Short mmCIF file of C-alpha atoms in Angstrom, two decimals:
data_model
loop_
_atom_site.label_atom_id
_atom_site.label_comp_id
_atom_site.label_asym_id
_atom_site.label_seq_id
_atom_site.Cartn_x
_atom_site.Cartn_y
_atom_site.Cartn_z
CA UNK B 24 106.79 97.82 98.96
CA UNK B 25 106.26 94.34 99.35
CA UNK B 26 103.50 92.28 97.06
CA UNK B 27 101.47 89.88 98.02
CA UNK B 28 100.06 87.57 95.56
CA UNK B 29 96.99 85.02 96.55
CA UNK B 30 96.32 82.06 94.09
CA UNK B 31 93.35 81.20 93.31
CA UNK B 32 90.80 84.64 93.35
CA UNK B 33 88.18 82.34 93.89
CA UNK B 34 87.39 78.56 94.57
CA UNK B 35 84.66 76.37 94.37
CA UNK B 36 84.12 73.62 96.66
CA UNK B 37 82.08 71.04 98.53
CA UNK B 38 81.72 70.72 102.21
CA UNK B 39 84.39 68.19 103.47
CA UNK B 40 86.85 69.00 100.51
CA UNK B 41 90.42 69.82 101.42
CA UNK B 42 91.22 73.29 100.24
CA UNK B 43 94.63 75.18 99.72
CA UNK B 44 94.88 78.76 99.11
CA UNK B 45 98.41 80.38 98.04
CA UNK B 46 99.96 83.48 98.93
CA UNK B 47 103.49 84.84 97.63
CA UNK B 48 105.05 87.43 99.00
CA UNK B 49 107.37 89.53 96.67
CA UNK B 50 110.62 89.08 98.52
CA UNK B 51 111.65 87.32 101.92
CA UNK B 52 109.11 88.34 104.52
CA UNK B 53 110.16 85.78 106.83
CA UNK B 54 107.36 84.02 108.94
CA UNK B 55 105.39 87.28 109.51
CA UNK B 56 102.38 86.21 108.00
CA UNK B 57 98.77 86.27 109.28
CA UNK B 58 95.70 84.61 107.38
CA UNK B 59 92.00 86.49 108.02
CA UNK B 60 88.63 85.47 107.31
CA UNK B 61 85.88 87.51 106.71
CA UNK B 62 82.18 86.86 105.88
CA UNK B 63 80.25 89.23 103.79
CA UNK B 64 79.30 92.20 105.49
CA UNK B 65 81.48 91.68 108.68
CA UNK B 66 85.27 92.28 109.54
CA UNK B 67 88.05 90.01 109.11
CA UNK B 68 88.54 87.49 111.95
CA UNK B 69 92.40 86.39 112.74
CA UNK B 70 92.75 82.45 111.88
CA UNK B 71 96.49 82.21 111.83
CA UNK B 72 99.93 84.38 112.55
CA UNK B 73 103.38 83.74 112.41
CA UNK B 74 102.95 81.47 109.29
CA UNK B 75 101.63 79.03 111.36
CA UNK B 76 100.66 79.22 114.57
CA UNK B 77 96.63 78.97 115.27
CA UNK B 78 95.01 81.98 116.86
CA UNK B 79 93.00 80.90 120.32
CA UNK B 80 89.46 79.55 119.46
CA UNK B 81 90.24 78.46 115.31
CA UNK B 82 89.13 75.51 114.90
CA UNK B 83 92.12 73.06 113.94
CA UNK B 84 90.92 72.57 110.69
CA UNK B 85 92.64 75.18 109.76
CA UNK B 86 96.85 75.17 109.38
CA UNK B 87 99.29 77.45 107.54
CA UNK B 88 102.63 76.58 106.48
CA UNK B 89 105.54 78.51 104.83
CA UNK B 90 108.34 80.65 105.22
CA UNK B 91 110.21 83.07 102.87
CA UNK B 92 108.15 83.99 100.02
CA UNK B 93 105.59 81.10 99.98
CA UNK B 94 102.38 80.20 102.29
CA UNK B 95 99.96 78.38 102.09
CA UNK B 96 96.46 77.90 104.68
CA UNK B 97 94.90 74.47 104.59
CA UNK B 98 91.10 74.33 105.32
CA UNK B 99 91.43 70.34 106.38
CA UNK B 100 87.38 69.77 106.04
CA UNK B 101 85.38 72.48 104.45
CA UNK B 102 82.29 72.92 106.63
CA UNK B 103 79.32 75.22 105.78
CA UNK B 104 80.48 78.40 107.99
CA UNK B 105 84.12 78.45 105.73
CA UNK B 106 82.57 79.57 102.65
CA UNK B 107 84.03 82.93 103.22
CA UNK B 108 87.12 85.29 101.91
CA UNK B 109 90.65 85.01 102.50
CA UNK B 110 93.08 87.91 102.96
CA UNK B 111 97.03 86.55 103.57
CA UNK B 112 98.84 90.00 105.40
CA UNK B 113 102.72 90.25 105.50
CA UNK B 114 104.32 92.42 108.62
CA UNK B 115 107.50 92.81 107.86
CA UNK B 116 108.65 96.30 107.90
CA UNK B 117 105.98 98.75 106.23
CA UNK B 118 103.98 99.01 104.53
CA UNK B 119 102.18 96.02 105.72
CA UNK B 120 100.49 95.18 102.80
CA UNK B 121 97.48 92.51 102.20
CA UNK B 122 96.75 89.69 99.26
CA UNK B 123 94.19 90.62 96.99
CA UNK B 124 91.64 88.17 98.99
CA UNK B 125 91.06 84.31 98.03
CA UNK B 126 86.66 83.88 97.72
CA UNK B 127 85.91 80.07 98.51
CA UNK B 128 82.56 79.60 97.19
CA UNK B 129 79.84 76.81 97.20
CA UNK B 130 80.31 74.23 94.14
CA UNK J 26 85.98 90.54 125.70
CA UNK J 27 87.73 92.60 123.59
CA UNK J 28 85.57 95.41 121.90
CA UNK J 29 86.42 98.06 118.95
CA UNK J 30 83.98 100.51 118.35
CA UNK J 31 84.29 101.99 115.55
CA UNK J 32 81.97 105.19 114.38
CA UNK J 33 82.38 108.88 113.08
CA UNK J 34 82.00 107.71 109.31
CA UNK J 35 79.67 109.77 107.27
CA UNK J 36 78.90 111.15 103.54
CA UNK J 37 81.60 114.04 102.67
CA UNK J 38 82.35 115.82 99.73
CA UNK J 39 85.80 115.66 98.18
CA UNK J 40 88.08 118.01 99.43
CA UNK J 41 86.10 117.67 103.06
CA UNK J 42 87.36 116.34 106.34
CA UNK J 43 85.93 113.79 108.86
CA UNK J 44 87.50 112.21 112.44
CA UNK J 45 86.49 108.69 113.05
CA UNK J 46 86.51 107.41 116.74
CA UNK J 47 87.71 103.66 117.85
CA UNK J 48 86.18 102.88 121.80
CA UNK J 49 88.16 100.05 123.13
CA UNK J 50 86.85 97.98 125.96
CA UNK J 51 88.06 95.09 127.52
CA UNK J 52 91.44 94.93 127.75
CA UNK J 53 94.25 97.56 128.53
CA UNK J 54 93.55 100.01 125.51
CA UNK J 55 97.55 101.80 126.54
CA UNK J 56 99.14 98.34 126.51
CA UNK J 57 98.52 97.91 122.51
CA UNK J 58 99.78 99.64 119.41
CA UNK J 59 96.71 100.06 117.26
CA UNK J 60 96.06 100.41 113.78
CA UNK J 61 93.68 101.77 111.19
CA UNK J 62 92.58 99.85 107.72
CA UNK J 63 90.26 100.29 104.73
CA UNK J 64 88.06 98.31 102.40
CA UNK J 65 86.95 99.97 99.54
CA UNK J 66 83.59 98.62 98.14
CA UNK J 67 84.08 95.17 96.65
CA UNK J 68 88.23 95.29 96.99
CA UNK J 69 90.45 94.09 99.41
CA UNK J 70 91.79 95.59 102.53
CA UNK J 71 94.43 98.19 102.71
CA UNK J 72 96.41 98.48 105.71
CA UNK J 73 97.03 102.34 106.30
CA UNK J 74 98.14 103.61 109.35
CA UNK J 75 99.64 102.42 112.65
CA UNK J 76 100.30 103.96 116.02
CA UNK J 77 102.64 102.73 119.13
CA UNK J 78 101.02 102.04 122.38
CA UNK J 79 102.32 105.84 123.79
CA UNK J 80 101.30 107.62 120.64
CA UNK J 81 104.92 108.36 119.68
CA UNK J 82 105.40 106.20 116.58
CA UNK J 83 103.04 106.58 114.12
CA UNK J 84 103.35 105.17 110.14
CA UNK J 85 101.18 105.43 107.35
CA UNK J 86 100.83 104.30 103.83
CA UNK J 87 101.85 106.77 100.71
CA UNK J 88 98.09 106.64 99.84
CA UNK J 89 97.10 108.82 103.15
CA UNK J 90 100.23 110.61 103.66
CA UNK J 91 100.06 114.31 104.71
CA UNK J 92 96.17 113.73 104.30
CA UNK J 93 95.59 111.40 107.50
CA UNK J 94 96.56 111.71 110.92
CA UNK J 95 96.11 108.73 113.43
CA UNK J 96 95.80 109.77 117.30
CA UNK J 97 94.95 108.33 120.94
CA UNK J 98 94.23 109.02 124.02
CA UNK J 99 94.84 106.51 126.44
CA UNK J 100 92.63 108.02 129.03
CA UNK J 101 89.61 107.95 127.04
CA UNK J 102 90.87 104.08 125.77
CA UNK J 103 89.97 105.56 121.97
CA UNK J 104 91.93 105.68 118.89
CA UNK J 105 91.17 108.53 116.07
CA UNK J 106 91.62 109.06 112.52
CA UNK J 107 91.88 112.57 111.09
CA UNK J 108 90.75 112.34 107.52
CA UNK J 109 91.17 116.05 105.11
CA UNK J 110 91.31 116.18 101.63
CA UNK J 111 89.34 113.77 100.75
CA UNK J 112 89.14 111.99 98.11
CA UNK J 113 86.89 110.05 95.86
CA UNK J 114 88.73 106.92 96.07
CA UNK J 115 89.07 107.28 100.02
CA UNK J 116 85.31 106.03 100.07
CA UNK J 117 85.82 102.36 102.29
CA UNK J 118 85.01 100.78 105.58
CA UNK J 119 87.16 101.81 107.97
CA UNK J 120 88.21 99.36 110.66
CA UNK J 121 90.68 99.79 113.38
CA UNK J 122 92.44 96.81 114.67
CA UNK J 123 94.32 95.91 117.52
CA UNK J 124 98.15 94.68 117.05
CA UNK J 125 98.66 91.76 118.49
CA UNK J 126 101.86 91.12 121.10
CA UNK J 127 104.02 88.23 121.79
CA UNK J 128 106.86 90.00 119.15
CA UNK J 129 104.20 89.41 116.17
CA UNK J 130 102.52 92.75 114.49
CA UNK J 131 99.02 91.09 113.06
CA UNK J 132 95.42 92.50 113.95
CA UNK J 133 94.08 89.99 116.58
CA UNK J 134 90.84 91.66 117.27
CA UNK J 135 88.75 94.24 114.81
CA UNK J 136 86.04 96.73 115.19
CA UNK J 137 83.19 96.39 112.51
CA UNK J 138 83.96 99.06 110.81
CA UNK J 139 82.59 102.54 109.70
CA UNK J 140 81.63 103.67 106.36
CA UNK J 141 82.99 107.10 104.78
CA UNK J 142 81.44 107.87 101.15
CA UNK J 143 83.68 110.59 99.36
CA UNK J 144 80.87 111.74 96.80
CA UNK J 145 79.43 115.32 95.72
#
């Protein structure tokens, strides 16, 4: 099965900071890749897929980059509804398996 | 807009069975593959089954294998998950998820979820 790996587990932050969160994927996966944010108590909510392409209605503060083995989503400008948690999700051939979540907190 | 409906979860004992439902609305339910995945309390999610847009593919990870059965029925619009010998650690949210098209297999839209609790 394939791993994925997010770096940090949590972050702190300030609205308007520019934050990176890190995923690794065990081996090649490729650019099938989705990011998902989810608020406490609700379901995940698509940002990105395909590494990098921006799912209808994100705001564009949001980006991902990579290919292979390493991603990366950019939160350009924190703002007050992105303290949230981050789940990177790799869909290339099964089991499609999900980062342990990335928690970016108020500092 | 697209809606998952989620419902069916419930407090079981281990060893007991449950079926959770998925009502889809708003867009052509037999169009989409469809998948199910978990959240235990306080972890991440766990993808762990997955179903083709007839019904005849269906995968699922080691952890629910031979325990779990995923269904539809695309007159209904609903997608089902057959849950037996449960488990203690089976206790999660259950969401099912839409797979999204255009040649890329992520969950574009989610239901919000449905809680099974595997306790005696």
């Amino acid at each position: 099965d394939i791993q994925m790996t997010q770096s940090p587990s949590t972050l702190s932050a300030s609205v308007g900071d520019r934050v990176t969160i890190s995923c690794r994927a065990s081996q090649s996966i490729n650019n099938w890749l989705a990011w998902y944010q989810q608020r406490p108590g609700k379901a995940p909510k698509l940002l990105i897929y395909k590494a990098s392409t921006l799912e209808s209605g994100v705001p564009s503060r949001f980006s991902g980059s990579g290919s292979g083995t390493e991603f990366t989503l950019t939160i350009s400008s924190l703002q007050p509804e992105d303290f949230a948690t981050y789940h990177c999700q790799h869909y290339h051939g099964y089991p499609w398996t999900f980062g342990q979540g990335t928690r970016v907190e108020i500092k | 807009q697209v809606q998952l409906v989620e419902s069916g979860g419930d407090l079981v004992k281990p060893g007991g069975s449950l079926k959770l439902s998925c009502a889809a609305s708003g867009f052509t339910f037999r169009d989409y593959y469809m998948s199910w995945i978990r959240q235990a309390p306080g972890k991440g999610l766990e993808w762990i089954s997955y179903i083709s847009s007839t019904g005849s593919t269906k995968y699922y990870s080691d952890s629910v294998k031979g325990r779990f059965t995923i269904s539809r029925d695309n007159a209904e619009n609903s997608l089902y998950l057959q849950l037996k010998s449960l488990r203690a650690e089976d206790t999660a949210v259950y969401y099912c998820a839409r797979v999204g098209q255009s040649g890329s297999s992520h969950f574009d839209n989610w239901g919000q979820g449905t809680l099974v609790i595997v306790s005696s």
